[in-house]
Short mmCIF file of C-alpha atoms in Angstrom, two decimals:
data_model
loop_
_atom_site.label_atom_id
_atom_site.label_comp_id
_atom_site.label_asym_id
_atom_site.label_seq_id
_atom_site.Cartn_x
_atom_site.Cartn_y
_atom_site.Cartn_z
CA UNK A 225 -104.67 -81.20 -86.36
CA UNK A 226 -104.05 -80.54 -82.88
CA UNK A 227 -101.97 -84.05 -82.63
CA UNK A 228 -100.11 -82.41 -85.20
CA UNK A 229 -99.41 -79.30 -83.76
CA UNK A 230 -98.27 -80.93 -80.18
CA UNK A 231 -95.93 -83.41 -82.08
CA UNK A 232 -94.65 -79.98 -84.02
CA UNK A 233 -94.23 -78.61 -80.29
CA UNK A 234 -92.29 -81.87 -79.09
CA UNK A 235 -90.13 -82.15 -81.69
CA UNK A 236 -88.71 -78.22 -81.41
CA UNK A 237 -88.04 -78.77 -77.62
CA UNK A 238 -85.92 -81.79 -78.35
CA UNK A 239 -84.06 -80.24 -81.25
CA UNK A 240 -81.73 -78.21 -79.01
CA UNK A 241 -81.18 -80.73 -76.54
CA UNK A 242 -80.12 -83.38 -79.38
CA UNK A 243 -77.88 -80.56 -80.95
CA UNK A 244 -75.95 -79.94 -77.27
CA UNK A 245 -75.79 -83.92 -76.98
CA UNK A 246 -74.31 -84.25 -80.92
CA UNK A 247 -71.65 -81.13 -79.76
CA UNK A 248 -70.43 -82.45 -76.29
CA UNK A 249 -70.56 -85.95 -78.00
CA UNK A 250 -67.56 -85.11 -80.30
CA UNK A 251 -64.64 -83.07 -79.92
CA UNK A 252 -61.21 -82.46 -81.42
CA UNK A 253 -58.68 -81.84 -78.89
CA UNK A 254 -56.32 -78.73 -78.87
CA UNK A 255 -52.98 -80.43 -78.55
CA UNK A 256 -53.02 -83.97 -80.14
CA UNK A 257 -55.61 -82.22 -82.77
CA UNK A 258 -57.37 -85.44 -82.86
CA UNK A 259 -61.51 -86.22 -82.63
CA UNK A 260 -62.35 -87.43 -79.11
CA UNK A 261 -65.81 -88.77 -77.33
CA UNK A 262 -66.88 -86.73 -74.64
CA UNK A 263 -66.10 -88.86 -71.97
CA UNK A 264 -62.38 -88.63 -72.89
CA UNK A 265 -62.27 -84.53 -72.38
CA UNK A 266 -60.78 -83.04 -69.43
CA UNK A 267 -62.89 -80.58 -66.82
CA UNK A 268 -60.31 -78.50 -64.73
CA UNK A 269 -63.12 -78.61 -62.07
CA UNK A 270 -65.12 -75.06 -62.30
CA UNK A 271 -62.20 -73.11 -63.24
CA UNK A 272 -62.02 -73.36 -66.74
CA UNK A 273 -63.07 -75.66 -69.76
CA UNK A 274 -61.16 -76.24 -72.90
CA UNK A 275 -61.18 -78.96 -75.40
CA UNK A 276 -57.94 -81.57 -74.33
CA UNK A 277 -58.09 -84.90 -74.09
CA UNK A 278 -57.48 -86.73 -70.73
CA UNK A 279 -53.91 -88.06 -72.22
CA UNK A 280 -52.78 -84.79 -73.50
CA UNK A 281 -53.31 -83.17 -70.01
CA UNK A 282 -52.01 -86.33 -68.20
CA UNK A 283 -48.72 -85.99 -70.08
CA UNK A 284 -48.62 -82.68 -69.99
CA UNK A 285 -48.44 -82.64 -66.09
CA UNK A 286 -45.99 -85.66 -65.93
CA UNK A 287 -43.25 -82.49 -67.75
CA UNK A 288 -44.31 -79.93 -65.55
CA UNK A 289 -44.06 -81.88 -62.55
CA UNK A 290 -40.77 -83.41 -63.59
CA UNK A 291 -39.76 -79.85 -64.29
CA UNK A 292 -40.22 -79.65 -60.59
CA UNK A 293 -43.36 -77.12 -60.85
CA UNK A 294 -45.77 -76.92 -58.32
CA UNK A 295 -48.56 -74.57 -59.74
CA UNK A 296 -49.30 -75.75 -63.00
CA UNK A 297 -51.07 -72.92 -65.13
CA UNK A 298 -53.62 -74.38 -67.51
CA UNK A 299 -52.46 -75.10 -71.23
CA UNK A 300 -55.20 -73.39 -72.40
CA UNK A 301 -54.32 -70.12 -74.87
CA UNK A 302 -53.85 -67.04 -72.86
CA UNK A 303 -55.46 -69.36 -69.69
CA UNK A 304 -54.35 -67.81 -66.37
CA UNK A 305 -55.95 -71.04 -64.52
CA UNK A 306 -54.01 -73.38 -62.58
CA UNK A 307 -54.99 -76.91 -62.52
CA UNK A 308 -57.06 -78.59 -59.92
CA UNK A 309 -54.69 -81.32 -58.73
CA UNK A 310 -57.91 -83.23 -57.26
CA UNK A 311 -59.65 -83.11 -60.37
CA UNK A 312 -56.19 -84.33 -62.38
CA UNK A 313 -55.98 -87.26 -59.48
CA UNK A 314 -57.74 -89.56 -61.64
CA UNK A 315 -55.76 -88.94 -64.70
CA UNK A 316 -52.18 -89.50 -63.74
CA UNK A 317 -50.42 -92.22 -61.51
CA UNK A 318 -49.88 -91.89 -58.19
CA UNK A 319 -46.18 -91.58 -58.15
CA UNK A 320 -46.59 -88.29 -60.41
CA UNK A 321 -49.82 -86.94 -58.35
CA UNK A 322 -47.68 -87.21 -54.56
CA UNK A 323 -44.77 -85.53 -56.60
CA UNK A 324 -47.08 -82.97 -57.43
CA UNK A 325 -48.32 -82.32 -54.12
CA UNK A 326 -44.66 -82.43 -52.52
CA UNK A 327 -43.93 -79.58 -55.06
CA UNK A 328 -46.80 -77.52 -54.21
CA UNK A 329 -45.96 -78.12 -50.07
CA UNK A 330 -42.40 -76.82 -50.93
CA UNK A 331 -43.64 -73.58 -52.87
CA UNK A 332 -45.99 -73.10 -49.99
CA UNK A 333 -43.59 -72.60 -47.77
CA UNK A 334 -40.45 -70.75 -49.68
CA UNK A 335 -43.35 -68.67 -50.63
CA UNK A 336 -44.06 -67.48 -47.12
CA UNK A 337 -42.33 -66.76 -43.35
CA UNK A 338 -41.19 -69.87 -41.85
CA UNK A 339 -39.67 -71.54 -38.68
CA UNK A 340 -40.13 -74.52 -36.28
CA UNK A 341 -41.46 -74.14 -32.86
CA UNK A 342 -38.80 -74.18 -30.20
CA UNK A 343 -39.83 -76.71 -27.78
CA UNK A 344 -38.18 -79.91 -28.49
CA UNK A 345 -41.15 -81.98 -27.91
CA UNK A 346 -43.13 -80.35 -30.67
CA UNK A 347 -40.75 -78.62 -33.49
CA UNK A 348 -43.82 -78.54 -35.75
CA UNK A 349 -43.45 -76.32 -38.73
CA UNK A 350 -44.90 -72.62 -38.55
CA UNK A 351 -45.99 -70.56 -41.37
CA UNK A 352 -46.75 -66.93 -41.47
CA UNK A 353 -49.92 -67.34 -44.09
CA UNK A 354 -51.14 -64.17 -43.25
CA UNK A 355 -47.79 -62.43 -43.87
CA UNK A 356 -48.05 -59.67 -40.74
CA UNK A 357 -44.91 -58.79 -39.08
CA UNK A 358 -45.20 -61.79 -36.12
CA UNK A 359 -43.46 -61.29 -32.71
CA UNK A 360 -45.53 -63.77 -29.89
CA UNK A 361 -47.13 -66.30 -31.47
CA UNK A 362 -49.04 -69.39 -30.10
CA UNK A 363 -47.76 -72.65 -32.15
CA UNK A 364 -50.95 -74.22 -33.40
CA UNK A 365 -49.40 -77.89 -32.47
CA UNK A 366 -48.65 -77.51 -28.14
CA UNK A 367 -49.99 -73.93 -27.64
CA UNK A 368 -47.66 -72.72 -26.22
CA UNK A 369 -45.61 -68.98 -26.76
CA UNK A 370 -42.68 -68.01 -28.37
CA UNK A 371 -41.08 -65.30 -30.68
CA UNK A 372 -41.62 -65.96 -34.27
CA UNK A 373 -38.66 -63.73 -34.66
CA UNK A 374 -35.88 -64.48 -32.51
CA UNK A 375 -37.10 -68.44 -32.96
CA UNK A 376 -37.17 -69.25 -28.88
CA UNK A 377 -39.69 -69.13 -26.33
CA UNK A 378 -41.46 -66.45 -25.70
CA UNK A 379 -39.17 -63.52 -23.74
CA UNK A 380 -42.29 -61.98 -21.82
CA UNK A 381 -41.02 -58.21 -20.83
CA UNK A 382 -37.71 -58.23 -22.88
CA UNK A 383 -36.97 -56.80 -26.62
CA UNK A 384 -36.05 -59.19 -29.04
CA UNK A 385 -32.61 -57.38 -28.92
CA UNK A 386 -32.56 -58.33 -25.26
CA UNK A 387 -33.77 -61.77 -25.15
CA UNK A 388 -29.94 -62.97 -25.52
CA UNK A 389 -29.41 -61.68 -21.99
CA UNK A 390 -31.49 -63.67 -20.48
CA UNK A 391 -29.74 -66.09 -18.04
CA UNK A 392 -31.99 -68.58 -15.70
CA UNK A 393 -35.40 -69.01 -14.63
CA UNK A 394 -35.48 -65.52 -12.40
CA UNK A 395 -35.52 -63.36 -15.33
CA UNK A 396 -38.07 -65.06 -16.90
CA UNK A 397 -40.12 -64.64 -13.72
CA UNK A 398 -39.34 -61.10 -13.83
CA UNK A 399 -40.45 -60.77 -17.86
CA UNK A 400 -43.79 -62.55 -17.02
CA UNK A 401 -44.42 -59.95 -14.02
CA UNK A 402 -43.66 -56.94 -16.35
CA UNK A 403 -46.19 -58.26 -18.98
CA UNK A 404 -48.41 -59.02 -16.85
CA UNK A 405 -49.05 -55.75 -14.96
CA UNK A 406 -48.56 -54.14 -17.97
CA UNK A 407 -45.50 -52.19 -17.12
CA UNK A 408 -43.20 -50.35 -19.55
CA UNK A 409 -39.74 -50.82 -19.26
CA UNK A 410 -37.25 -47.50 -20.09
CA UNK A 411 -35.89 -47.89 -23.26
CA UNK A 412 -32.26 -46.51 -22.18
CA UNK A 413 -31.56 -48.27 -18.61
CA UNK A 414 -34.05 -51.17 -18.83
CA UNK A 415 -36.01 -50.15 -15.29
CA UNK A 416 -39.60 -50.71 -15.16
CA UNK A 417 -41.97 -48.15 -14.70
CA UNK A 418 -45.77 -49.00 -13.74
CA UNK A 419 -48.10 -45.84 -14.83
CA UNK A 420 -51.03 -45.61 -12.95
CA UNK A 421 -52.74 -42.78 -14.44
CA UNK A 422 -51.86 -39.60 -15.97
CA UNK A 423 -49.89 -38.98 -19.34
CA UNK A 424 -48.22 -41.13 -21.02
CA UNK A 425 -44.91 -39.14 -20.81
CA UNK A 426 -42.58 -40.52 -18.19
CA UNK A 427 -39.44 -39.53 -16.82
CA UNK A 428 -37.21 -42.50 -15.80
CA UNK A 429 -34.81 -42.14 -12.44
CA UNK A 430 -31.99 -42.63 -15.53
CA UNK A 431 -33.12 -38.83 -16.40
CA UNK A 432 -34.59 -40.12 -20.38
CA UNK A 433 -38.23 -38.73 -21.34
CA UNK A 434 -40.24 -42.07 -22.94
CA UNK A 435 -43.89 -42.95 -23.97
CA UNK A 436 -45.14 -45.54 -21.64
CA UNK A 437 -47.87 -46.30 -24.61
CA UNK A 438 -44.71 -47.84 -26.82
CA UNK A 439 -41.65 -47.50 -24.77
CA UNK A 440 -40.09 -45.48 -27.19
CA UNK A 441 -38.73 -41.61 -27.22
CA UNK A 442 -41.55 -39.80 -25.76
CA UNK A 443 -43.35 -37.93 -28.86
CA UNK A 444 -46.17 -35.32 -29.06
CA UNK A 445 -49.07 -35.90 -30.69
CA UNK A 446 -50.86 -39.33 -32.11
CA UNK A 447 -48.54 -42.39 -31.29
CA UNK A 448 -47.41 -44.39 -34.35
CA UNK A 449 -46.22 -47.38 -32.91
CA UNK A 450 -48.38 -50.24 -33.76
CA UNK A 451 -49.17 -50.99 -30.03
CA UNK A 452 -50.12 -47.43 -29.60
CA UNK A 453 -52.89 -47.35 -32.30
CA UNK A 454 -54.17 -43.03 -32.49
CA UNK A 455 -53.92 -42.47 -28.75
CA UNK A 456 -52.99 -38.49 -27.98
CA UNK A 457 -51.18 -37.37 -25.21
CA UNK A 458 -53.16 -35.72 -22.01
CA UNK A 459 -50.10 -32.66 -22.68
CA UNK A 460 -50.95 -32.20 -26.24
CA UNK A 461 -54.66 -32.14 -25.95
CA UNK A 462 -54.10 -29.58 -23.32
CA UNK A 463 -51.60 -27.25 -26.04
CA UNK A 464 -53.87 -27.67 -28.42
CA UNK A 465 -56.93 -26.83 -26.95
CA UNK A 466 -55.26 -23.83 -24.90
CA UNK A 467 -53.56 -22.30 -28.47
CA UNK A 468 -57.81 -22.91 -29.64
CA UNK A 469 -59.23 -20.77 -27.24
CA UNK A 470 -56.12 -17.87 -27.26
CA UNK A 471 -57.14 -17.97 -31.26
CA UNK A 472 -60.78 -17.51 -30.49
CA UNK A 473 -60.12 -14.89 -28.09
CA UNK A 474 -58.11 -13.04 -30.02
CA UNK A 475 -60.37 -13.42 -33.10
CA UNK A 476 -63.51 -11.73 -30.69
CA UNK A 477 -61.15 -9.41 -29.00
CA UNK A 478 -59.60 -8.19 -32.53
CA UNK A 479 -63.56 -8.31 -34.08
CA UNK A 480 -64.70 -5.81 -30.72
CA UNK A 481 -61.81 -3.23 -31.57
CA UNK A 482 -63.65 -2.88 -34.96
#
């Protein structure tokens, strides 16, 4: 009896096991709509699963990649999944497969900010993956500086608008000694102007008012220049804190009257 009941036991376990085996055993495929073994069906990796046969995908990608397509969505019904070239490696030649990656290299970069470094003994290909707006950059190939912008190296000191004007090695020196100590340079005569403490409101000698924070027009209240981040001028701290406490007098002063 209790043989019985064990064997009983055994054979419900198995039962759902053998049924998964008998499904994933057999298959009809989507496209060709013909029966296939299990081993013949295509896995897309993790991304997705769908019943197509190994041929039916491997011709599939042969037109899309002749079709000069680099990201190849799934043929799945309303799939949004692109194929995984490595797991497709297997399944097509390798003519087809570098194809394929060449394709997917090009949309890479049409897809994002480009240019080649400017030294001539590197002029490895940059991309801006992380799509900021780029000025100095270090190339990731000789580390050294340049402007992702104006596409030479780096202008330490000078605008990009300016970097055309430089002529020799001197006013390079110059830009490197302006960066360094962090000077400001006037945005209407170009002079330098070192601020040692205080506001950031200068005066230049040309007579023009400018934020040493951003080198721009001078402006009251939080700078919005990007290299200025939410600093507040020393001057409009001081007008708004003196128009605070004229309000709170007069608010006591009109409150004593009463």
């Amino acid at each position: 009896m209790g043989n019985t009941t064990q064997k009983s036991q055994e054979t419900k376990v198995e039962e759902p096991g053998q049924l998964q085996q008998e499904e994933d055993s057999n298959f009809t495929c989507e496209i060709c709509i013909e029966p296939m073994l299990a081993i013949r069906k295509f896995k897309n990796g993790s991304l997705c699963k769908h019943p197509f046969c190994l041929d039916c995908i491997a011709k599939y990608i042969e037109v899309k990649v002749e079709e000069t397509t680099g990201c190849i969505e799934c043929p799945g019904l309303n799939c949004k999944q692109l194929l995984d070239p490595l797991s497709c490696n297997c399944i097509i030649s390798k003519p087809i497969f570098e194809k394929w990656c060449d394709h997917l290299c090009d949309s890479t970069v049409l897809g994002s900010e480009s240019c080649y470094c400017p030294y001539q003994d590197c002029s490895v290909l940059v991309l801006n993956e992380c799509r900021d707006k780029l000025t100095k950059i270090k190339c990731p190939n000789c580390k050294k500086s340049f402007c992702f912008l104006c596409k030479i190296p780096w202008h330490a000191g000078y605008q990009c608008n300016e970097s055309r004007h430089l002529r020799d090695r001197n006013d390079i020196l110059v830009g490197e000694l302006i960066e360094e100590k962090k000077w400001t340079r006037c945005y209407n005569c170009g002079h330098s102007v070192e601020r040692v403490s205080g506001c950031r409101d200068m005066k230049c000698k040309c007579g023009v008012r400018f934020c040493h924070q951003c080198g721009g027009p001078f402006h009251f209240g939080p700078c919005s220049h990007r290299r200025c981040g939410a600093v507040l001028c020393n001057l409009f701290i001081f007008v708004v804190l003196s128009a605070l406490c004229y309000f709170l007098y007069f608010e006591i002063h009109s409150r004593s009257r009463r």
